[in-house]
Amino acid sequence: MEFIIITGLSGAGKSVAMRCLEDNGYYCVDNIPPVLLPTFYELCEKTADERLKKMAIVTDVRSGEVFADLFSALDQMKSDKKQYKILFLDAQDDVLLHRYKQTRRKHPLLEVTKGSIEEALHLERRLLNHVKARADYVIDTSLLAQLQLRERISSLFLGNASLGMTITCLSFGFKYGVPSESDLVFDVRCLPNPFYIPELKTHTGLEDCVFDYVMQFDQSKGFLERMLSLVDYSLPLYLKEGKSQLVIAVGCTGGKHRSVTLTRKLYQHILDSGHRVIVHHRDVSRE
């Protein structure tokens, strides 16, 4: 049985995540009180209906004061050896504030903070910090379009979410910010930059012309060798610790050339090693 608990900041994309999982064959329930999670799990576990063997539950601060029951519910499920995964959706405060102003939605904590959206966001983040620390998967949606978020979630849960560790190889541009969900970050801005080659500037590391240019240099080959060596050493340690998700981020200035090239090499290396790995190029299509 697969049981995924979706939570996170209001406006960070929980609804998108739920619809995506629903499209991937999960039976989804929104805004369930945390105290009911153990009972709901048991009901799904005992039923003969196979549709209820892949569950995705959304619970968040909309539950009000009863949201505090989440930790006791999770501890009870863990004590009863109920297997579950927590997916936490996060985003930067300024991005969440902008989304709320665009949609004119009412934040669930707005009355508590006497109408201040900024204070509501800060309070919600404080309430969710401990949940985020216990999450198996954390996705920062600040710079993700809905399609990109759906792709990330589909990649994570396309197989059995209860199996092993999922490794995400993520390229990005430092000019747009370091992905907050990163566990390991490699800075490849020290490598030769195709951006300054007129015939390569408008291409990306997904194309052979840029890929071959970056990888022809001894600096790139040496960096890649050392990066893969560190990753090979680290992966068994993370697995031993029981980590569910490992995000390895590779960044260059704009996230289009060098980072994409090195991330492609990293992804193929980890894939060839037999691990469950996905690849995502966050900023490759950004103008």
PDB file of C-alpha atoms in Angstrom:
ATOM      1  CA  MET A   1       0.000   0.000   0.000  1.00  0.00           C
ATOM      2  CA  GLU A   2       1.157   3.530  -0.864  1.00  0.00           C
ATOM      3  CA  PHE A   3       0.101   6.355   1.447  1.00  0.00           C
ATOM      4  CA  ILE A   4       1.303   9.861   0.648  1.00  0.00           C
ATOM      5  CA  ILE A   5       0.641  12.833   2.926  1.00  0.00           C
ATOM      6  CA  ILE A   6       0.754  16.135   1.053  1.00  0.00           C
ATOM      7  CA  THR A   7       1.288  19.274   3.099  1.00  0.00           C
ATOM      8  CA  GLY A   8       3.105  22.593   2.932  1.00  0.00           C
ATOM      9  CA  LEU A   9       2.596  26.311   2.574  1.00  0.00           C
ATOM     10  CA  SER A  10      -0.710  27.688   1.348  1.00  0.00           C
ATOM     11  CA  GLY A  11      -0.245  28.719  -2.256  1.00  0.00           C
ATOM     12  CA  ALA A  12       2.810  26.502  -2.786  1.00  0.00           C
ATOM     13  CA  GLY A  13       1.012  24.077  -5.116  1.00  0.00           C
ATOM     14  CA  LYS A  14      -0.654  21.388  -3.013  1.00  0.00           C
ATOM     15  CA  SER A  15      -3.720  21.380  -5.262  1.00  0.00           C
ATOM     16  CA  VAL A  16      -1.540  20.915  -8.335  1.00  0.00           C
ATOM     17  CA  ALA A  17       0.275  18.062  -6.591  1.00  0.00           C
ATOM     18  CA  MET A  18      -2.998  16.383  -5.662  1.00  0.00           C
ATOM     19  CA  ARG A  19      -4.372  16.613  -9.202  1.00  0.00           C
ATOM     20  CA  CYS A  20      -1.119  15.254 -10.581  1.00  0.00           C
ATOM     21  CA  LEU A  21      -1.159  12.245  -8.249  1.00  0.00           C
ATOM     22  CA  GLU A  22      -4.806  11.682  -9.081  1.00  0.00           C
ATOM     23  CA  ASP A  23      -3.830  11.563 -12.758  1.00  0.00           C
ATOM     24  CA  ASN A  24      -1.173   8.998 -11.818  1.00  0.00           C
ATOM     25  CA  GLY A  25      -3.727   6.626 -10.310  1.00  0.00           C
ATOM     26  CA  TYR A  26      -3.836   7.770  -6.683  1.00  0.00           C
ATOM     27  CA  TYR A  27      -7.112   8.153  -4.809  1.00  0.00           C
ATOM     28  CA  CYS A  28      -6.937  11.658  -3.349  1.00  0.00           C
ATOM     29  CA  VAL A  29      -8.660  13.213  -0.329  1.00  0.00           C
ATOM     30  CA  ASP A  30      -8.306  16.909   0.474  1.00  0.00           C
ATOM     31  CA  ASN A  31      -8.228  18.663   3.872  1.00  0.00           C
ATOM     32  CA  ILE A  32      -8.553  15.652   6.162  1.00  0.00           C
ATOM     33  CA  PRO A  33      -8.106  16.327   9.916  1.00  0.00           C
ATOM     34  CA  PRO A  34      -4.718  14.895  10.985  1.00  0.00           C
ATOM     35  CA  VAL A  35      -6.218  12.977  13.902  1.00  0.00           C
ATOM     36  CA  LEU A  36      -8.106  10.790  11.404  1.00  0.00           C
ATOM     37  CA  LEU A  37      -5.003   9.718   9.468  1.00  0.00           C
ATOM     38  CA  PRO A  38      -4.305   6.463  11.398  1.00  0.00           C
ATOM     39  CA  THR A  39      -7.963   5.387  11.203  1.00  0.00           C
ATOM     40  CA  PHE A  40      -8.214   6.299   7.533  1.00  0.00           C
ATOM     41  CA  TYR A  41      -5.017   4.347   6.823  1.00  0.00           C
ATOM     42  CA  GLU A  42      -6.444   1.236   8.490  1.00  0.00           C
ATOM     43  CA  LEU A  43      -9.700   1.470   6.549  1.00  0.00           C
ATOM     44  CA  CYS A  44      -7.827   1.717   3.264  1.00  0.00           C
ATOM     45  CA  GLU A  45      -5.496  -1.102   4.285  1.00  0.00           C
ATOM     46  CA  LYS A  46      -8.373  -3.468   5.076  1.00  0.00           C
ATOM     47  CA  THR A  47     -10.549  -2.743   2.067  1.00  0.00           C
ATOM     48  CA  ALA A  48     -10.622  -5.074  -0.909  1.00  0.00           C
ATOM     49  CA  ASP A  49     -10.915  -2.117  -3.278  1.00  0.00           C
ATOM     50  CA  GLU A  50      -7.577  -1.856  -5.066  1.00  0.00           C
ATOM     51  CA  ARG A  51      -8.256   1.798  -5.892  1.00  0.00           C
ATOM     52  CA  LEU A  52      -7.697   2.634  -2.222  1.00  0.00           C
ATOM     53  CA  LYS A  53      -4.267   1.001  -2.094  1.00  0.00           C
ATOM     54  CA  LYS A  54      -2.670   4.131  -3.562  1.00  0.00           C
ATOM     55  CA  MET A  55      -3.742   7.060  -1.391  1.00  0.00           C
ATOM     56  CA  ALA A  56      -2.762  10.717  -1.356  1.00  0.00           C
ATOM     57  CA  ILE A  57      -4.015  12.827   1.546  1.00  0.00           C
ATOM     58  CA  VAL A  58      -3.792  16.622   1.795  1.00  0.00           C
ATOM     59  CA  THR A  59      -3.649  18.069   5.307  1.00  0.00           C
ATOM     60  CA  ASP A  60      -2.557  21.559   6.264  1.00  0.00           C
ATOM     61  CA  VAL A  61      -3.307  24.565   8.454  1.00  0.00           C
ATOM     62  CA  ARG A  62      -6.841  24.799   7.081  1.00  0.00           C
ATOM     63  CA  SER A  63      -7.604  22.244   9.818  1.00  0.00           C
ATOM     64  CA  GLY A  64      -7.127  25.021  12.352  1.00  0.00           C
ATOM     65  CA  GLU A  65      -6.098  24.089  15.880  1.00  0.00           C
ATOM     66  CA  VAL A  66      -6.511  20.367  15.189  1.00  0.00           C
ATOM     67  CA  PHE A  67      -3.549  20.546  12.796  1.00  0.00           C
ATOM     68  CA  ALA A  68      -1.397  20.222  15.924  1.00  0.00           C
ATOM     69  CA  ASP A  69      -2.571  16.592  16.078  1.00  0.00           C
ATOM     70  CA  LEU A  70      -0.478  15.791  13.013  1.00  0.00           C
ATOM     71  CA  PHE A  71       2.653  14.829  14.927  1.00  0.00           C
ATOM     72  CA  SER A  72       0.887  12.477  17.310  1.00  0.00           C
ATOM     73  CA  ALA A  73      -0.908  10.913  14.337  1.00  0.00           C
ATOM     74  CA  LEU A  74       2.381  10.405  12.474  1.00  0.00           C
ATOM     75  CA  ASP A  75       4.026   8.955  15.585  1.00  0.00           C
ATOM     76  CA  GLN A  76       1.127   6.552  16.062  1.00  0.00           C
ATOM     77  CA  MET A  77       1.333   5.402  12.442  1.00  0.00           C
ATOM     78  CA  LYS A  78       5.068   4.937  12.747  1.00  0.00           C
ATOM     79  CA  SER A  79       4.613   2.953  15.987  1.00  0.00           C
ATOM     80  CA  ASP A  80       2.039   0.754  14.240  1.00  0.00           C
ATOM     81  CA  LYS A  81       4.515   0.235  11.370  1.00  0.00           C
ATOM     82  CA  LYS A  82       2.229   1.998   8.902  1.00  0.00           C
ATOM     83  CA  GLN A  83       4.327   2.977   5.900  1.00  0.00           C
ATOM     84  CA  TYR A  84       3.813   6.508   4.570  1.00  0.00           C
ATOM     85  CA  LYS A  85       5.672   9.297   2.799  1.00  0.00           C
ATOM     86  CA  ILE A  86       5.371  13.047   3.344  1.00  0.00           C
ATOM     87  CA  LEU A  87       5.502  15.416   0.368  1.00  0.00           C
ATOM     88  CA  PHE A  88       6.102  19.020   1.443  1.00  0.00           C
ATOM     89  CA  LEU A  89       5.472  21.912  -0.953  1.00  0.00           C
ATOM     90  CA  ASP A  90       7.405  25.081  -0.185  1.00  0.00           C
ATOM     91  CA  ALA A  91       7.939  28.486  -1.814  1.00  0.00           C
ATOM     92  CA  GLN A  92       9.586  31.781  -0.973  1.00  0.00           C
ATOM     93  CA  ASP A  93       7.476  34.290   0.959  1.00  0.00           C
ATOM     94  CA  ASP A  94       7.579  36.945  -1.759  1.00  0.00           C
ATOM     95  CA  VAL A  95       6.394  34.398  -4.337  1.00  0.00           C
ATOM     96  CA  LEU A  96       3.530  33.242  -2.102  1.00  0.00           C
ATOM     97  CA  LEU A  97       2.539  36.845  -1.444  1.00  0.00           C
ATOM     98  CA  HIS A  98       2.496  37.567  -5.173  1.00  0.00           C
ATOM     99  CA  ARG A  99       0.353  34.487  -5.848  1.00  0.00           C
ATOM    100  CA  TYR A 100      -2.152  35.523  -3.213  1.00  0.00           C
ATOM    101  CA  LYS A 101      -2.396  39.022  -4.632  1.00  0.00           C
ATOM    102  CA  GLN A 102      -2.939  37.584  -8.104  1.00  0.00           C
ATOM    103  CA  THR A 103      -5.648  35.120  -7.119  1.00  0.00           C
ATOM    104  CA  ARG A 104      -7.197  37.217  -4.324  1.00  0.00           C
ATOM    105  CA  ARG A 105      -7.608  34.042  -2.288  1.00  0.00           C
ATOM    106  CA  LYS A 106      -8.036  34.229   1.467  1.00  0.00           C
ATOM    107  CA  HIS A 107      -5.171  32.815   3.499  1.00  0.00           C
ATOM    108  CA  PRO A 108      -6.449  30.325   6.128  1.00  0.00           C
ATOM    109  CA  LEU A 109      -4.628  32.196   8.927  1.00  0.00           C
ATOM    110  CA  LEU A 110      -5.690  35.660   7.853  1.00  0.00           C
ATOM    111  CA  GLU A 111      -8.164  36.125  10.708  1.00  0.00           C
ATOM    112  CA  VAL A 112      -5.551  35.073  13.270  1.00  0.00           C
ATOM    113  CA  THR A 113      -3.163  37.747  12.000  1.00  0.00           C
ATOM    114  CA  LYS A 114      -5.915  40.397  11.768  1.00  0.00           C
ATOM    115  CA  GLY A 115      -5.814  40.691   7.989  1.00  0.00           C
ATOM    116  CA  SER A 116      -2.053  40.745   7.385  1.00  0.00           C
ATOM    117  CA  ILE A 117      -1.079  38.297   4.624  1.00  0.00           C
ATOM    118  CA  GLU A 118       2.638  38.760   5.373  1.00  0.00           C
ATOM    119  CA  GLU A 119       2.163  37.833   9.033  1.00  0.00           C
ATOM    120  CA  ALA A 120      -0.086  34.919   8.043  1.00  0.00           C
ATOM    121  CA  LEU A 121       2.662  33.531   5.802  1.00  0.00           C
ATOM    122  CA  HIS A 122       5.285  33.928   8.549  1.00  0.00           C
ATOM    123  CA  LEU A 123       3.040  32.238  11.115  1.00  0.00           C
ATOM    124  CA  GLU A 124       2.231  29.383   8.777  1.00  0.00           C
ATOM    125  CA  ARG A 125       5.904  28.799   8.055  1.00  0.00           C
ATOM    126  CA  ARG A 126       6.665  28.629  11.784  1.00  0.00           C
ATOM    127  CA  LEU A 127       3.821  26.141  12.304  1.00  0.00           C
ATOM    128  CA  LEU A 128       5.090  23.955   9.451  1.00  0.00           C
ATOM    129  CA  ASN A 129       8.842  24.007  10.146  1.00  0.00           C
ATOM    130  CA  HIS A 130       8.772  20.740  12.091  1.00  0.00           C
ATOM    131  CA  VAL A 131       6.625  19.061   9.438  1.00  0.00           C
ATOM    132  CA  LYS A 132       9.082  20.095   6.755  1.00  0.00           C
ATOM    133  CA  ALA A 133      11.934  18.624   8.795  1.00  0.00           C
ATOM    134  CA  ARG A 134      10.142  15.252   8.809  1.00  0.00           C
ATOM    135  CA  ALA A 135       9.211  15.313   5.114  1.00  0.00           C
ATOM    136  CA  ASP A 136      10.505  12.636   2.765  1.00  0.00           C
ATOM    137  CA  TYR A 137      10.198  14.879  -0.280  1.00  0.00           C
ATOM    138  CA  VAL A 138      10.504  18.674  -0.364  1.00  0.00           C
ATOM    139  CA  ILE A 139       9.838  20.666  -3.526  1.00  0.00           C
ATOM    140  CA  ASP A 140      10.376  24.417  -3.728  1.00  0.00           C
ATOM    141  CA  THR A 141       7.856  25.671  -6.291  1.00  0.00           C
ATOM    142  CA  SER A 142       9.034  29.301  -6.282  1.00  0.00           C
ATOM    143  CA  LEU A 143      10.425  29.152  -9.817  1.00  0.00           C
ATOM    144  CA  LEU A 144       8.403  26.240 -11.174  1.00  0.00           C
ATOM    145  CA  ALA A 145       5.566  26.536 -13.653  1.00  0.00           C
ATOM    146  CA  GLN A 146       2.613  24.217 -13.006  1.00  0.00           C
ATOM    147  CA  LEU A 147       3.750  21.901 -15.813  1.00  0.00           C
ATOM    148  CA  GLN A 148       7.241  21.671 -14.305  1.00  0.00           C
ATOM    149  CA  LEU A 149       5.782  20.861 -10.879  1.00  0.00           C
ATOM    150  CA  ARG A 150       3.598  18.145 -12.370  1.00  0.00           C
ATOM    151  CA  GLU A 151       6.645  16.684 -14.116  1.00  0.00           C
ATOM    152  CA  ARG A 152       8.633  16.638 -10.865  1.00  0.00           C
ATOM    153  CA  ILE A 153       5.834  14.920  -8.941  1.00  0.00           C
ATOM    154  CA  SER A 154       5.119  12.424 -11.725  1.00  0.00           C
ATOM    155  CA  SER A 155       8.798  11.501 -11.810  1.00  0.00           C
ATOM    156  CA  LEU A 156       8.905  11.013  -8.039  1.00  0.00           C
ATOM    157  CA  PHE A 157       5.803   8.840  -7.766  1.00  0.00           C
ATOM    158  CA  LEU A 158       5.561   7.142 -11.152  1.00  0.00           C
ATOM    159  CA  GLY A 159       6.966   4.009  -9.570  1.00  0.00           C
ATOM    160  CA  ASN A 160       6.341   2.710  -6.060  1.00  0.00           C
ATOM    161  CA  ALA A 161       6.989   5.591  -3.692  1.00  0.00           C
ATOM    162  CA  SER A 162       7.906   3.174  -0.921  1.00  0.00           C
ATOM    163  CA  LEU A 163      10.919   1.775  -2.750  1.00  0.00           C
ATOM    164  CA  GLY A 164      14.348   3.084  -1.822  1.00  0.00           C
ATOM    165  CA  MET A 165      15.763   6.550  -2.344  1.00  0.00           C
ATOM    166  CA  THR A 166      14.876   8.773  -5.278  1.00  0.00           C
ATOM    167  CA  ILE A 167      17.773  10.879  -6.547  1.00  0.00           C
ATOM    168  CA  THR A 168      17.004  14.090  -8.419  1.00  0.00           C
ATOM    169  CA  CYS A 169      19.698  15.621 -10.605  1.00  0.00           C
ATOM    170  CA  LEU A 170      18.770  19.287 -10.924  1.00  0.00           C
ATOM    171  CA  SER A 171      20.421  21.955 -13.054  1.00  0.00           C
ATOM    172  CA  PHE A 172      19.805  25.610 -12.236  1.00  0.00           C
ATOM    173  CA  GLY A 173      21.025  29.155 -12.728  1.00  0.00           C
ATOM    174  CA  PHE A 174      22.500  31.021  -9.750  1.00  0.00           C
ATOM    175  CA  LYS A 175      20.997  34.257 -11.078  1.00  0.00           C
ATOM    176  CA  TYR A 176      17.555  32.815 -10.280  1.00  0.00           C
ATOM    177  CA  GLY A 177      18.471  31.436  -6.866  1.00  0.00           C
ATOM    178  CA  VAL A 178      19.763  28.170  -5.420  1.00  0.00           C
ATOM    179  CA  PRO A 179      17.002  25.511  -5.113  1.00  0.00           C
ATOM    180  CA  SER A 180      16.113  25.382  -1.413  1.00  0.00           C
ATOM    181  CA  GLU A 181      15.491  21.625  -1.524  1.00  0.00           C
ATOM    182  CA  SER A 182      19.100  20.884  -2.575  1.00  0.00           C
ATOM    183  CA  ASP A 183      21.131  18.425  -0.496  1.00  0.00           C
ATOM    184  CA  LEU A 184      24.342  18.734  -2.515  1.00  0.00           C
ATOM    185  CA  VAL A 185      25.189  21.792  -4.624  1.00  0.00           C
ATOM    186  CA  PHE A 186      27.962  21.918  -7.228  1.00  0.00           C
ATOM    187  CA  ASP A 187      28.996  25.281  -8.666  1.00  0.00           C
ATOM    188  CA  VAL A 188      30.294  24.904 -12.245  1.00  0.00           C
ATOM    189  CA  ARG A 189      30.669  28.627 -12.986  1.00  0.00           C
ATOM    190  CA  CYS A 190      34.424  28.003 -12.957  1.00  0.00           C
ATOM    191  CA  LEU A 191      34.210  26.066 -16.253  1.00  0.00           C
ATOM    192  CA  PRO A 192      34.528  27.573 -19.770  1.00  0.00           C
ATOM    193  CA  ASN A 193      31.278  29.344 -20.662  1.00  0.00           C
ATOM    194  CA  PRO A 194      29.592  28.753 -24.057  1.00  0.00           C
ATOM    195  CA  PHE A 195      27.536  31.913 -23.466  1.00  0.00           C
ATOM    196  CA  TYR A 196      30.446  33.948 -24.828  1.00  0.00           C
ATOM    197  CA  ILE A 197      30.643  31.928 -28.057  1.00  0.00           C
ATOM    198  CA  PRO A 198      28.242  33.680 -30.468  1.00  0.00           C
ATOM    199  CA  GLU A 199      27.188  30.519 -32.300  1.00  0.00           C
ATOM    200  CA  LEU A 200      26.499  28.687 -28.992  1.00  0.00           C
ATOM    201  CA  LYS A 201      24.899  31.468 -26.932  1.00  0.00           C
ATOM    202  CA  THR A 202      21.308  30.685 -27.953  1.00  0.00           C
ATOM    203  CA  HIS A 203      21.714  26.913 -27.599  1.00  0.00           C
ATOM    204  CA  THR A 204      21.620  24.848 -24.397  1.00  0.00           C
ATOM    205  CA  GLY A 205      23.416  21.936 -22.784  1.00  0.00           C
ATOM    206  CA  LEU A 206      20.651  19.671 -24.068  1.00  0.00           C
ATOM    207  CA  GLU A 207      22.165  20.085 -27.545  1.00  0.00           C
ATOM    208  CA  ASP A 208      25.324  18.356 -28.709  1.00  0.00           C
ATOM    209  CA  CYS A 209      27.031  21.564 -29.838  1.00  0.00           C
ATOM    210  CA  VAL A 210      27.057  22.977 -26.289  1.00  0.00           C
ATOM    211  CA  PHE A 211      27.550  19.603 -24.597  1.00  0.00           C
ATOM    212  CA  ASP A 212      30.618  18.806 -26.720  1.00  0.00           C
ATOM    213  CA  TYR A 213      32.050  22.297 -26.259  1.00  0.00           C
ATOM    214  CA  VAL A 214      31.861  22.157 -22.459  1.00  0.00           C
ATOM    215  CA  MET A 215      33.218  18.619 -22.178  1.00  0.00           C
ATOM    216  CA  GLN A 216      36.204  19.153 -24.476  1.00  0.00           C
ATOM    217  CA  PHE A 217      38.128  20.996 -21.769  1.00  0.00           C
ATOM    218  CA  ASP A 218      40.391  19.337 -19.207  1.00  0.00           C
ATOM    219  CA  GLN A 219      38.838  21.538 -16.489  1.00  0.00           C
ATOM    220  CA  SER A 220      35.401  20.104 -17.230  1.00  0.00           C
ATOM    221  CA  LYS A 221      36.645  16.527 -17.324  1.00  0.00           C
ATOM    222  CA  GLY A 222      38.554  16.983 -14.065  1.00  0.00           C
ATOM    223  CA  PHE A 223      35.600  18.628 -12.332  1.00  0.00           C
ATOM    224  CA  LEU A 224      33.238  15.888 -13.496  1.00  0.00           C
ATOM    225  CA  GLU A 225      35.591  13.139 -12.303  1.00  0.00           C
ATOM    226  CA  ARG A 226      35.837  14.639  -8.817  1.00  0.00           C
ATOM    227  CA  MET A 227      32.117  15.394  -8.638  1.00  0.00           C
ATOM    228  CA  LEU A 228      31.195  11.809  -9.535  1.00  0.00           C
ATOM    229  CA  SER A 229      33.719  10.487  -7.039  1.00  0.00           C
ATOM    230  CA  LEU A 230      32.123  12.504  -4.218  1.00  0.00           C
ATOM    231  CA  VAL A 231      28.629  11.428  -5.271  1.00  0.00           C
ATOM    232  CA  ASP A 232      29.671   7.756  -5.420  1.00  0.00           C
ATOM    233  CA  TYR A 233      31.087   8.022  -1.919  1.00  0.00           C
ATOM    234  CA  SER A 234      28.055   9.872  -0.544  1.00  0.00           C
ATOM    235  CA  LEU A 235      25.176   7.824  -1.967  1.00  0.00           C
ATOM    236  CA  PRO A 236      25.708   4.712   0.215  1.00  0.00           C
ATOM    237  CA  LEU A 237      25.899   6.962   3.287  1.00  0.00           C
ATOM    238  CA  TYR A 238      22.590   8.633   2.474  1.00  0.00           C
ATOM    239  CA  LEU A 239      21.025   5.246   1.777  1.00  0.00           C
ATOM    240  CA  LYS A 240      22.283   3.942   5.109  1.00  0.00           C
ATOM    241  CA  GLU A 241      20.606   6.878   6.855  1.00  0.00           C
ATOM    242  CA  GLY A 242      17.303   5.912   5.230  1.00  0.00           C
ATOM    243  CA  LYS A 243      16.934   9.103   3.186  1.00  0.00           C
ATOM    244  CA  SER A 244      13.969   8.993   0.777  1.00  0.00           C
ATOM    245  CA  GLN A 245      14.987  11.826  -1.539  1.00  0.00           C
ATOM    246  CA  LEU A 246      18.366  13.244  -2.445  1.00  0.00           C
ATOM    247  CA  VAL A 247      18.546  16.376  -4.584  1.00  0.00           C
ATOM    248  CA  ILE A 248      21.883  17.015  -6.270  1.00  0.00           C
ATOM    249  CA  ALA A 249      21.900  20.482  -7.799  1.00  0.00           C
ATOM    250  CA  VAL A 250      24.414  21.697 -10.379  1.00  0.00           C
ATOM    251  CA  GLY A 251      24.474  25.425 -11.040  1.00  0.00           C
ATOM    252  CA  CYS A 252      26.001  27.835 -13.504  1.00  0.00           C
ATOM    253  CA  THR A 253      25.167  31.486 -14.106  1.00  0.00           C
ATOM    254  CA  GLY A 254      22.011  31.146 -16.191  1.00  0.00           C
ATOM    255  CA  GLY A 255      21.225  27.442 -15.916  1.00  0.00           C
ATOM    256  CA  LYS A 256      21.345  26.803 -19.645  1.00  0.00           C
ATOM    257  CA  HIS A 257      24.807  25.620 -20.671  1.00  0.00           C
ATOM    258  CA  ARG A 258      27.424  24.298 -18.236  1.00  0.00           C
ATOM    259  CA  SER A 259      25.058  23.171 -15.469  1.00  0.00           C
ATOM    260  CA  VAL A 260      22.818  21.338 -17.935  1.00  0.00           C
ATOM    261  CA  THR A 261      25.810  19.588 -19.500  1.00  0.00           C
ATOM    262  CA  LEU A 262      27.279  18.417 -16.181  1.00  0.00           C
ATOM    263  CA  THR A 263      23.836  17.403 -14.897  1.00  0.00           C
ATOM    264  CA  ARG A 264      23.309  15.221 -17.960  1.00  0.00           C
ATOM    265  CA  LYS A 265      26.607  13.449 -17.244  1.00  0.00           C
ATOM    266  CA  LEU A 266      25.735  13.094 -13.563  1.00  0.00           C
ATOM    267  CA  TYR A 267      22.280  11.681 -14.334  1.00  0.00           C
ATOM    268  CA  GLN A 268      23.651   9.084 -16.749  1.00  0.00           C
ATOM    269  CA  HIS A 269      26.340   8.034 -14.277  1.00  0.00           C
ATOM    270  CA  ILE A 270      23.845   7.515 -11.438  1.00  0.00           C
ATOM    271  CA  LEU A 271      21.416   5.749 -13.783  1.00  0.00           C
ATOM    272  CA  ASP A 272      24.162   3.374 -14.916  1.00  0.00           C
ATOM    273  CA  SER A 273      24.883   2.665 -11.237  1.00  0.00           C
ATOM    274  CA  GLY A 274      21.398   1.199 -10.832  1.00  0.00           C
ATOM    275  CA  HIS A 275      19.825   3.892  -8.654  1.00  0.00           C
ATOM    276  CA  ARG A 276      16.345   5.366  -9.078  1.00  0.00           C
ATOM    277  CA  VAL A 277      17.143   8.763 -10.559  1.00  0.00           C
ATOM    278  CA  ILE A 278      15.293  11.572 -12.321  1.00  0.00           C
ATOM    279  CA  VAL A 279      16.617  14.676 -14.039  1.00  0.00           C
ATOM    280  CA  HIS A 280      15.177  18.182 -14.117  1.00  0.00           C
ATOM    281  CA  HIS A 281      16.585  21.293 -15.793  1.00  0.00           C
ATOM    282  CA  ARG A 282      14.879  24.103 -13.894  1.00  0.00           C
ATOM    283  CA  ASP A 283      16.018  27.141 -15.868  1.00  0.00           C
ATOM    284  CA  VAL A 284      16.942  25.758 -19.278  1.00  0.00           C
ATOM    285  CA  SER A 285      13.860  27.290 -20.963  1.00  0.00           C
ATOM    286  CA  ARG A 286      13.882  30.555 -19.065  1.00  0.00           C
ATOM    287  CA  GLU A 287      14.139  33.726 -21.154  1.00  0.00           C
TER     288      GLU A 287
END
